[in-house]
Coordinates of C-alpha atoms and ligand atoms in Angstrom, one line a residue:
X28 CA 31.3 -2.1 3.4
X29 CA 29.6 -1.7 0.1
X30 CA 26.6 0.5 0.8
X31 CA 24.8 -0.8 -2.3
X32 CA 24.6 -4.2 -0.6
X33 CA 23.4 -2.8 2.7
X34 CA 20.3 -4.8 3.5
X35 CA 18.9 -2.7 6.4
X36 CA 15.8 -0.5 5.8
X37 CA 15.1 2.3 8.4
X38 CA 12.0 4.2 7.2
X39 CA 8.3 4.4 7.7
X40 CA 6.6 1.3 6.4
X41 CA 9.9 0.1 4.8
X42 CA 9.8 -3.6 4.5
X43 CA 12.5 -5.0 6.7
X44 CA 14.9 -7.6 5.2
X45 CA 13.8 -9.9 8.0
X46 CA 10.5 -9.6 9.7
X47 CA 11.7 -10.8 13.1
X48 CA 9.8 -11.7 16.2
X49 CA 6.3 -11.5 14.8
X50 CA 5.5 -15.2 14.3
X51 CA 2.7 -15.2 16.8
X52 CA 0.8 -12.4 15.1
X53 CA 1.4 -14.0 11.7
X54 CA 0.0 -17.3 13.0
X55 CA -3.0 -15.6 14.5
X56 CA -3.8 -13.8 11.3
X57 CA -3.5 -17.0 9.4
X58 CA -6.2 -18.5 11.6
X59 CA -8.4 -15.4 11.1
X60 CA -8.1 -15.7 7.4
X61 CA -8.9 -19.4 7.4
X62 CA -11.9 -19.1 9.8
X63 CA -13.4 -16.2 8.0
X64 CA -13.1 -17.9 4.6
X65 CA -15.0 -20.9 6.1
X66 CA -17.7 -18.6 7.5
X67 CA -16.7 -19.3 11.1
X68 CA -17.3 -16.6 13.6
X69 CA -14.1 -14.8 14.2
X70 CA -12.8 -11.6 15.6
X71 CA -10.7 -9.5 13.3
X72 CA -7.3 -8.2 14.4
X73 CA -6.1 -4.8 15.4
X74 CA -2.4 -4.2 15.8
X75 CA -1.3 -1.6 18.3
X76 CA 2.1 -0.2 19.4
X77 CA 4.4 2.7 19.7
X78 CA 5.8 4.6 16.7
X79 CA 8.3 2.6 14.7
X80 CA 7.6 -0.8 16.2
X81 CA 6.5 -2.2 12.8
X82 CA 2.7 -1.8 12.7
X83 CA 2.6 -0.7 9.1
X84 CA 5.0 -3.4 8.0
X85 CA 2.9 -6.0 9.8
X86 CA -0.3 -4.7 8.2
X87 CA 1.3 -4.9 4.8
X88 CA 2.5 -8.4 5.5
X89 CA -1.1 -9.4 6.5
X90 CA -2.2 -7.9 3.2
X91 CA 0.2 -10.0 1.3
X92 CA -1.0 -13.1 3.2
X93 CA -4.6 -12.3 2.2
X94 CA -3.6 -11.8 -1.4
X95 CA -1.8 -15.1 -1.5
X96 CA -5.1 -16.7 -0.6
X97 CA -6.6 -14.9 -3.5
X98 CA -8.6 -12.6 -1.3
X99 CA -9.5 -9.1 -2.4
X100 CA -7.6 -6.5 -0.4
X101 CA -7.6 -2.7 0.0
X102 CA -5.8 -0.4 2.4
X103 CA -6.3 3.1 3.7
X104 CA -4.4 5.4 6.0
X105 CA -6.8 7.4 8.2
X106 CA -6.4 11.1 8.6
X107 CA -7.9 13.1 11.5
X108 CA -9.5 15.7 9.1
X109 CA -11.0 13.3 6.6
X110 CA -14.1 11.1 6.4
X111 CA -13.3 7.5 5.6
X112 CA -16.1 7.3 3.0
X113 CA -13.9 8.0 -0.1
X114 CA -10.8 6.2 1.0
X115 CA -12.9 3.1 1.9
X116 CA -14.6 3.3 -1.5
X117 CA -11.3 3.5 -3.3
X118 CA -9.9 0.6 -1.2
X119 CA -12.9 -1.6 -1.9
X120 CA -12.6 -0.7 -5.6
X121 CA -9.1 -2.1 -5.5
X122 CA -10.3 -5.2 -3.7
X123 CA -13.0 -5.9 -6.3
X124 CA -10.6 -5.3 -9.1
X125 CA -8.4 -8.0 -7.7
X126 CA -11.4 -10.4 -7.7
X127 CA -13.1 -9.4 -10.9
X128 CA -11.0 -11.3 -13.4
X129 CA -11.8 -14.6 -11.7
X130 CA -15.5 -14.0 -11.4
X131 CA -17.7 -15.8 -13.8
X132 CA -20.6 -13.4 -13.7
X133 CA -19.6 -9.9 -14.9
X134 CA -23.0 -8.6 -14.1
X135 CA -22.4 -9.3 -10.4
X136 CA -19.3 -7.2 -10.4
X137 CA -21.0 -4.4 -12.3
X138 CA -23.9 -4.4 -9.9
X139 CA -21.5 -4.1 -7.0
X140 CA -19.5 -1.3 -8.7
X141 CA -22.8 0.6 -9.2
X142 CA -23.4 0.4 -5.5
X143 CA -19.8 1.4 -4.7
X144 CA -20.1 4.4 -7.0
X145 CA -23.3 5.5 -5.3
X146 CA -21.6 5.1 -1.9
X147 CA -18.6 7.1 -3.0
X148 CA -20.7 9.9 -4.5
X149 CA -22.5 10.4 -1.2
X150 CA -19.3 12.0 0.0
X151 CA -20.2 15.4 1.5
X152 CA -17.4 17.1 -0.5
X153 CA -18.6 15.6 -3.8
X154 CA -22.2 16.5 -3.2
X155 CA -21.4 20.2 -2.8
X156 CA -19.6 20.1 -6.1
X157 CA -16.5 21.3 -4.4
X158 CA -14.5 18.3 -5.5
X159 CA -13.7 17.0 -8.9
X160 CA -13.0 13.6 -7.6
X161 CA -14.6 10.8 -9.5
X162 CA -14.3 7.2 -8.4
X163 CA -13.2 6.1 -11.9
X164 CA -15.9 3.6 -12.1
X165 CA -17.4 3.2 -15.5
X166 CA -20.8 1.8 -14.6
X167 CA -23.7 4.1 -13.7
X168 CA -24.3 4.6 -10.0
X169 CA -27.1 2.5 -8.7
X170 CA -29.8 3.9 -6.4
X171 CA -31.3 2.9 -3.1
X172 CA -28.3 1.0 -1.7
X173 CA -25.4 2.3 0.3
X174 CA -26.4 5.9 -0.7
X175 CA -28.5 7.1 2.3
X176 CA -25.8 9.5 3.5
X177 CA -25.8 7.8 6.9
X178 CA -22.3 6.2 6.9
X179 CA -23.4 3.5 9.3
X180 CA -26.2 2.3 7.0
X181 CA -24.2 2.8 3.9
X182 CA -21.1 1.0 5.1
X183 CA -23.1 -1.9 6.3
X184 CA -24.8 -2.3 3.0
X185 CA -21.6 -1.9 1.1
X186 CA -19.8 -4.4 3.2
X187 CA -22.6 -6.9 2.9
X188 CA -22.6 -6.6 -0.9
X189 CA -18.8 -6.8 -1.2
X190 CA -18.7 -9.9 1.0
X191 CA -21.3 -11.5 -1.2
X192 CA -19.2 -11.0 -4.3
X193 CA -16.3 -12.6 -2.4
X194 CA -18.5 -15.5 -1.3
X195 CA -19.2 -16.3 -5.0
X196 CA -15.5 -17.0 -5.3
X197 CA -15.2 -18.8 -1.9
X198 CA -12.7 -16.1 -0.8
X199 CA -12.9 -13.1 1.4
X200 CA -12.2 -9.4 1.4
X201 CA -9.8 -7.6 3.8
X202 CA -9.9 -3.9 4.3
X203 CA -6.8 -2.6 6.1
X204 CA -6.8 0.7 8.1
X205 CA -3.5 2.1 9.1
X206 CA -3.3 4.9 11.7
X207 CA -6.8 3.8 12.8
X208 CA -6.7 6.0 15.9
X209 CA -7.1 9.0 13.5
X210 CA -10.5 7.8 12.2
X211 CA -13.1 10.5 13.2
X212 CA -15.3 9.5 16.1
X213 CA -18.5 9.3 14.0
X214 CA -16.8 7.2 11.4
X215 CA -15.3 4.8 14.1
X216 CA -18.8 4.2 15.3
X217 CA -20.2 3.5 11.8
X218 CA -17.3 1.2 11.1
X219 CA -17.7 -0.8 14.2
X220 CA -21.5 -1.1 13.6
X221 CA -20.9 -2.3 10.0
X222 CA -18.4 -4.9 11.3
X223 CA -20.8 -6.0 14.0
X224 CA -23.5 -6.5 11.4
X225 CA -21.2 -8.4 9.2
X226 CA -20.0 -10.6 12.0
X227 CA -23.6 -11.7 12.6
X228 CA -24.2 -12.6 9.0
X229 CA -20.9 -14.4 8.7
X230 CA -20.0 -12.4 5.6
X231 CA -16.3 -12.9 4.6
X232 CA -15.2 -9.3 4.9
X233 CA -12.8 -8.2 7.7
X234 CA -11.5 -4.8 8.8
X235 CA -7.9 -5.1 10.0
X236 CA -6.5 -2.1 11.8
X237 CA -3.3 -0.7 13.1
X238 CA -2.7 2.2 15.4
X239 CA -1.2 3.7 18.5
X240 CA -1.6 2.1 21.9
X241 CA -4.7 4.0 22.8
X242 CA -6.6 2.7 19.8
X243 CA -8.5 0.0 21.8
X244 CA -9.9 2.7 24.1
X245 CA -10.8 4.9 21.1
X246 CA -12.8 1.9 19.7
X247 CA -14.5 1.0 23.0
X248 CA -15.4 4.6 23.7
X249 CA -17.3 4.5 20.5
X250 CA -18.9 1.0 20.8
X251 CA -18.9 -1.0 23.9
X252 CA -18.9 -4.2 21.9
X253 CA -15.7 -3.4 20.0
X254 CA -13.7 -5.7 22.2
X255 CA -15.8 -8.6 20.9
X256 CA -15.2 -7.5 17.3
X257 CA -11.4 -7.2 17.4
X258 CA -8.6 -9.2 18.8
X259 CA -6.0 -6.7 19.9
X260 CA -2.4 -7.6 19.2
X261 CA 0.0 -5.2 21.0
X262 CA 3.4 -5.3 19.4
X263 CA 6.4 -4.1 21.2
X264 CA 10.1 -3.9 20.9
X265 CA 11.9 -7.1 19.8
X266 CA 13.4 -9.4 22.4
X267 CA 17.1 -10.0 22.2
X268 CA 16.9 -13.1 20.1
X269 CA 14.6 -11.5 17.5
X270 CA 16.6 -8.3 17.4
X271 CA 19.7 -10.3 16.7
X272 CA 18.0 -12.3 14.0
X273 CA 16.8 -9.0 12.4
X274 CA 20.5 -8.1 12.0
X275 CA 22.2 -11.4 11.4
X276 CA 20.0 -13.1 8.8
X277 CA 20.0 -10.3 6.2
X278 CA 23.8 -9.9 6.7
X279 CA 24.4 -13.6 6.3
X280 CA 22.7 -13.4 2.8
X281 CA 25.6 -11.1 1.9
X282 CA 28.2 -13.2 3.7
X283 CA 28.7 -10.7 6.4
X284 CA 28.8 -11.6 10.2
X285 CA 28.7 -9.7 13.4
X286 CA 30.8 -10.4 16.5
X287 CA 29.0 -11.2 19.7
X288 CA 30.2 -7.9 21.3
X289 CA 28.9 -6.0 18.3
X290 CA 25.5 -7.5 18.7
X291 CA 25.6 -6.7 22.5
X292 CA 26.4 -3.1 21.7
X293 CA 23.7 -2.9 19.0
X294 CA 21.1 -4.2 21.3
X295 CA 22.0 -1.8 24.0
X296 CA 21.8 1.1 21.5
X297 CA 18.6 0.1 19.7
X298 CA 16.9 -1.3 22.7
X299 CA 15.1 -3.8 20.5
X300 CA 13.0 -1.1 18.7
X301 CA 12.6 -2.2 15.1
X302 CA 13.2 1.2 13.6
X303 CA 16.3 1.7 15.7
X304 CA 17.6 -1.8 14.9
X305 CA 17.4 -0.9 11.2
X306 CA 19.0 2.5 11.7
X307 CA 22.0 1.4 13.8
X308 CA 22.4 -1.7 11.6
X309 CA 22.5 0.4 8.5
X310 CA 25.2 2.8 9.6
X311 CA 27.3 0.1 11.3
X312 CA 27.3 -1.7 7.9
X313 CA 28.3 1.3 6.0
X314 CA 31.2 2.3 8.2
X315 CA 32.6 -1.2 8.9
X316 CA 35.6 -1.8 6.7
X317 CA 35.0 -5.5 6.4
X318 CA 33.2 -8.5 7.9
X319 CA 32.8 -9.3 10.7
X320 CA 31.2 -6.1 12.0
X321 CA 32.9 -5.5 15.4
X322 CA 32.1 -3.6 18.5
X323 CA 34.6 -0.9 17.4
X324 CA 32.6 -0.5 14.2
X325 CA 29.4 -0.1 16.3
X326 CA 31.1 2.5 18.5
X327 CA 32.4 4.5 15.6
X328 CA 29.1 4.4 13.8
X329 CA 26.6 5.0 16.6
X330 CA 26.9 8.7 16.8
X331 CA 26.0 9.0 13.1
X332 CA 23.0 6.7 13.6
X333 CA 21.9 8.8 16.5
X334 CA 22.2 12.0 14.5
X335 CA 20.1 10.5 11.7
X336 CA 17.5 9.5 14.2
X337 CA 17.6 12.9 15.9
X338 CA 16.7 14.5 12.5
X339 CA 14.5 11.9 10.8
X340 CA 12.8 10.1 13.6
X341 CA 12.6 12.5 16.5
X342 CA 13.2 15.9 15.0
X343 CA 10.6 15.6 12.3
X344 CA 8.0 14.9 15.0
X345 CA 9.3 17.6 17.4
X346 CA 9.0 20.2 14.7
X347 CA 5.3 19.5 14.5
X348 CA 4.7 20.8 18.0
X349 CA 4.0 24.4 18.9
X350 CA 6.1 26.2 21.6
X351 CA 3.5 25.5 24.3
X352 CA 3.3 21.8 23.3
X353 CA 7.1 21.6 23.4
X354 CA 7.1 23.0 27.0
X355 CA 4.5 20.3 27.8
X356 CA 6.6 17.5 26.4
X357 CA 9.8 18.8 28.0
X358 CA 8.0 18.8 31.4
X359 CA 6.9 15.2 30.7
X360 CA 10.4 14.2 29.8
X361 CA 11.9 15.7 33.0
X362 CA 9.5 13.6 35.1
X363 CA 10.5 10.3 33.6
X364 CA 10.1 7.7 31.0
X365 CA 7.1 5.8 32.4
X366 CA 3.6 7.1 31.8
X367 CA 3.2 10.3 33.9
X368 CA 0.2 11.7 35.7
X369 CA -1.1 14.9 33.9
X370 CA -1.3 16.5 37.3
X371 CA 2.5 16.1 37.7
X372 CA 3.0 17.9 34.4
X373 CA 0.9 20.7 35.5
X374 CA 2.7 20.9 38.8
X375 CA 6.1 20.9 37.0
X376 CA 4.9 23.8 34.8
X377 CA 3.3 25.6 37.8
X378 CA -0.1 25.7 36.0
X379 CA -3.6 24.5 36.6
X380 CA -4.2 21.1 34.9
X381 CA -7.3 22.5 33.0
X382 CA -5.2 25.3 31.4
X383 CA -3.0 22.6 29.9
X384 CA -5.7 20.6 28.3
X385 CA -5.5 22.3 24.9
X386 CA -1.8 21.5 24.6
X387 CA -2.3 17.9 25.8
X388 CA -5.3 17.4 23.5
X389 CA -3.5 18.7 20.4
X390 CA -0.4 16.6 21.2
X391 CA -2.7 13.6 21.3
X392 CA -4.2 14.6 18.0
X393 CA -0.8 15.0 16.5
X394 CA 0.0 11.5 17.6
X395 CA 3.0 12.5 19.8
X396 CA 1.5 11.5 23.1
X397 CA -1.3 9.2 24.2
X398 CA -3.3 8.6 27.2
X399 CA -2.0 5.3 28.6
X400 CA -4.9 5.2 31.1
X401 CA -7.1 7.7 32.8
X402 CA -5.0 10.6 34.0
X403 CA -1.7 9.2 32.7
X404 CA 0.1 10.2 29.5
X405 CA 3.1 8.8 27.7
X406 CA 5.1 9.5 24.5
X407 CA 4.1 7.5 21.4
X408 CA 7.7 7.7 20.2
X409 CA 10.1 5.3 22.0
X410 CA 13.1 7.1 23.6
X411 CA 11.5 10.5 23.0
X412 CA 12.0 11.5 26.6
X413 CA 15.8 10.9 26.2
X414 CA 15.8 12.9 23.0
X415 CA 14.1 15.8 24.6
X416 CA 16.3 15.8 27.7
X417 CA 19.3 16.2 25.3
X418 CA 17.7 19.2 23.6
X419 CA 18.5 22.7 24.7
X420 CA 15.4 24.2 26.2
Ligands
ATP26 N1 9.7 -7.3 12.8 C1 10.6 -6.5 12.4 N2 11.9 -6.8 12.3 C2 12.8 -6.0 11.9 N3 12.6 -4.7 11.5 C3 11.3 -4.3 11.5 C4 10.3 -5.1 12.0 N4 9.1 -4.4 11.9 C5 9.4 -3.2 11.4 N5 10.7 -3.1 11.2 C6 11.4 -1.9 10.7 O1 11.0 -0.9 11.6 C7 10.8 0.3 10.9 C8 9.4 0.9 11.2 O2 8.4 0.1 10.8 P1 6.9 0.6 10.5 O3 6.9 1.9 9.7 O4 6.1 -0.5 10.1 O5 6.5 1.1 12.0 P2 5.1 1.7 12.6 O6 4.8 1.0 13.8 O7 4.1 1.6 11.5 O8 5.5 3.2 12.9 P3 4.6 4.5 12.9 O9 3.8 4.4 14.1 O10 5.6 5.6 12.9 O11 3.8 4.5 11.6 C9 11.0 0.0 9.4 O12 12.3 0.5 9.0 C10 10.9 -1.5 9.3 O13 11.8 -2.0 8.3
MG27 MG1 3.0 3.1 10.5

């Protein structure tokens, strides 16, 4: 059928035509926004899940919800090798720019921007003169606030000041952090401390995170009270009903239907994982001659979908691994699809567990595997074991 009208959207962070099966999380976030705006004590949210389950999409939806309530919003994507100071500064700059036109006292905004600039210029890279980055803020940097160089102190002061600007407008500020497991350890600790401080003063600023399933343990390793700061929402594959809706509703807009058998086959192939739902749906649409999309169409199109996934979803990640890391993952895949004991991987490779720690640690750092619980590891990518078992070794 006409590929131009194809509604499905496989791709990182691509907004799905129908955000299926996430009503509970959306409702929870609605409550968070409402409570924070009213100065009620409330834990912020952190969304966790495997690759491709829709964390980024959900975070973006949360951001739109906050914007609809006229909140100031900003978003960063954490990187393992980068301090969050600059990205946070840029994100809060965006948030304040959203609020500024509605604020009656321009000097309050300018005052905050001065603090923000001082905060941003405390970046170690900027201090050494090695970077030409300038925050693009016209006002002069202020002194004596958020510029100590200690990220914990500076973030706390910055957040308090930002929250106070939002309070003037009876709204809030939401800072979204994607790939939050990649925030450096020292920065995680500073971030939690700043959120903790803010939660005590009731300032309307929240940090909303998304990351891989081990993010809660990253946060609690840094600050034991992190569980009281964040409400963890683990998102997973879609159940049958939601997966069907993700396919049916966008098609219906284009007056296209699926037969029941086609939906059965699609659920079997995609296993409810949102990325796969979009990928199989897209190819089935393109190859089906006309509505309704039948099981025959699904059968004919599935190999093409699998090929695209093998290149774009699995392959691109596999390529990032070194030969030693690949051996490690192949050994994991041979053992099974449940989280596997690291000692079993060592046994399978005939090595001492300690000699495999570097490979394991760098795979964790690359976001390909995670430690499900002590001594156990699992793939962050759904169906990765199956993909690896089909690869020639
Ligand atoms: N609730 C949903 N219903 C239908 N499709 C969805 C849903 N959530 C996400 N998708 C689709 O799944 C794909 C992956 O979404 P997204 O990039 O948000 O995942 P992610 O969890 O952030 O993955 P990663 O860990 O790789 O960053 C996108 O193509 C998106 O359109
Ligand atoms: Mg993502």
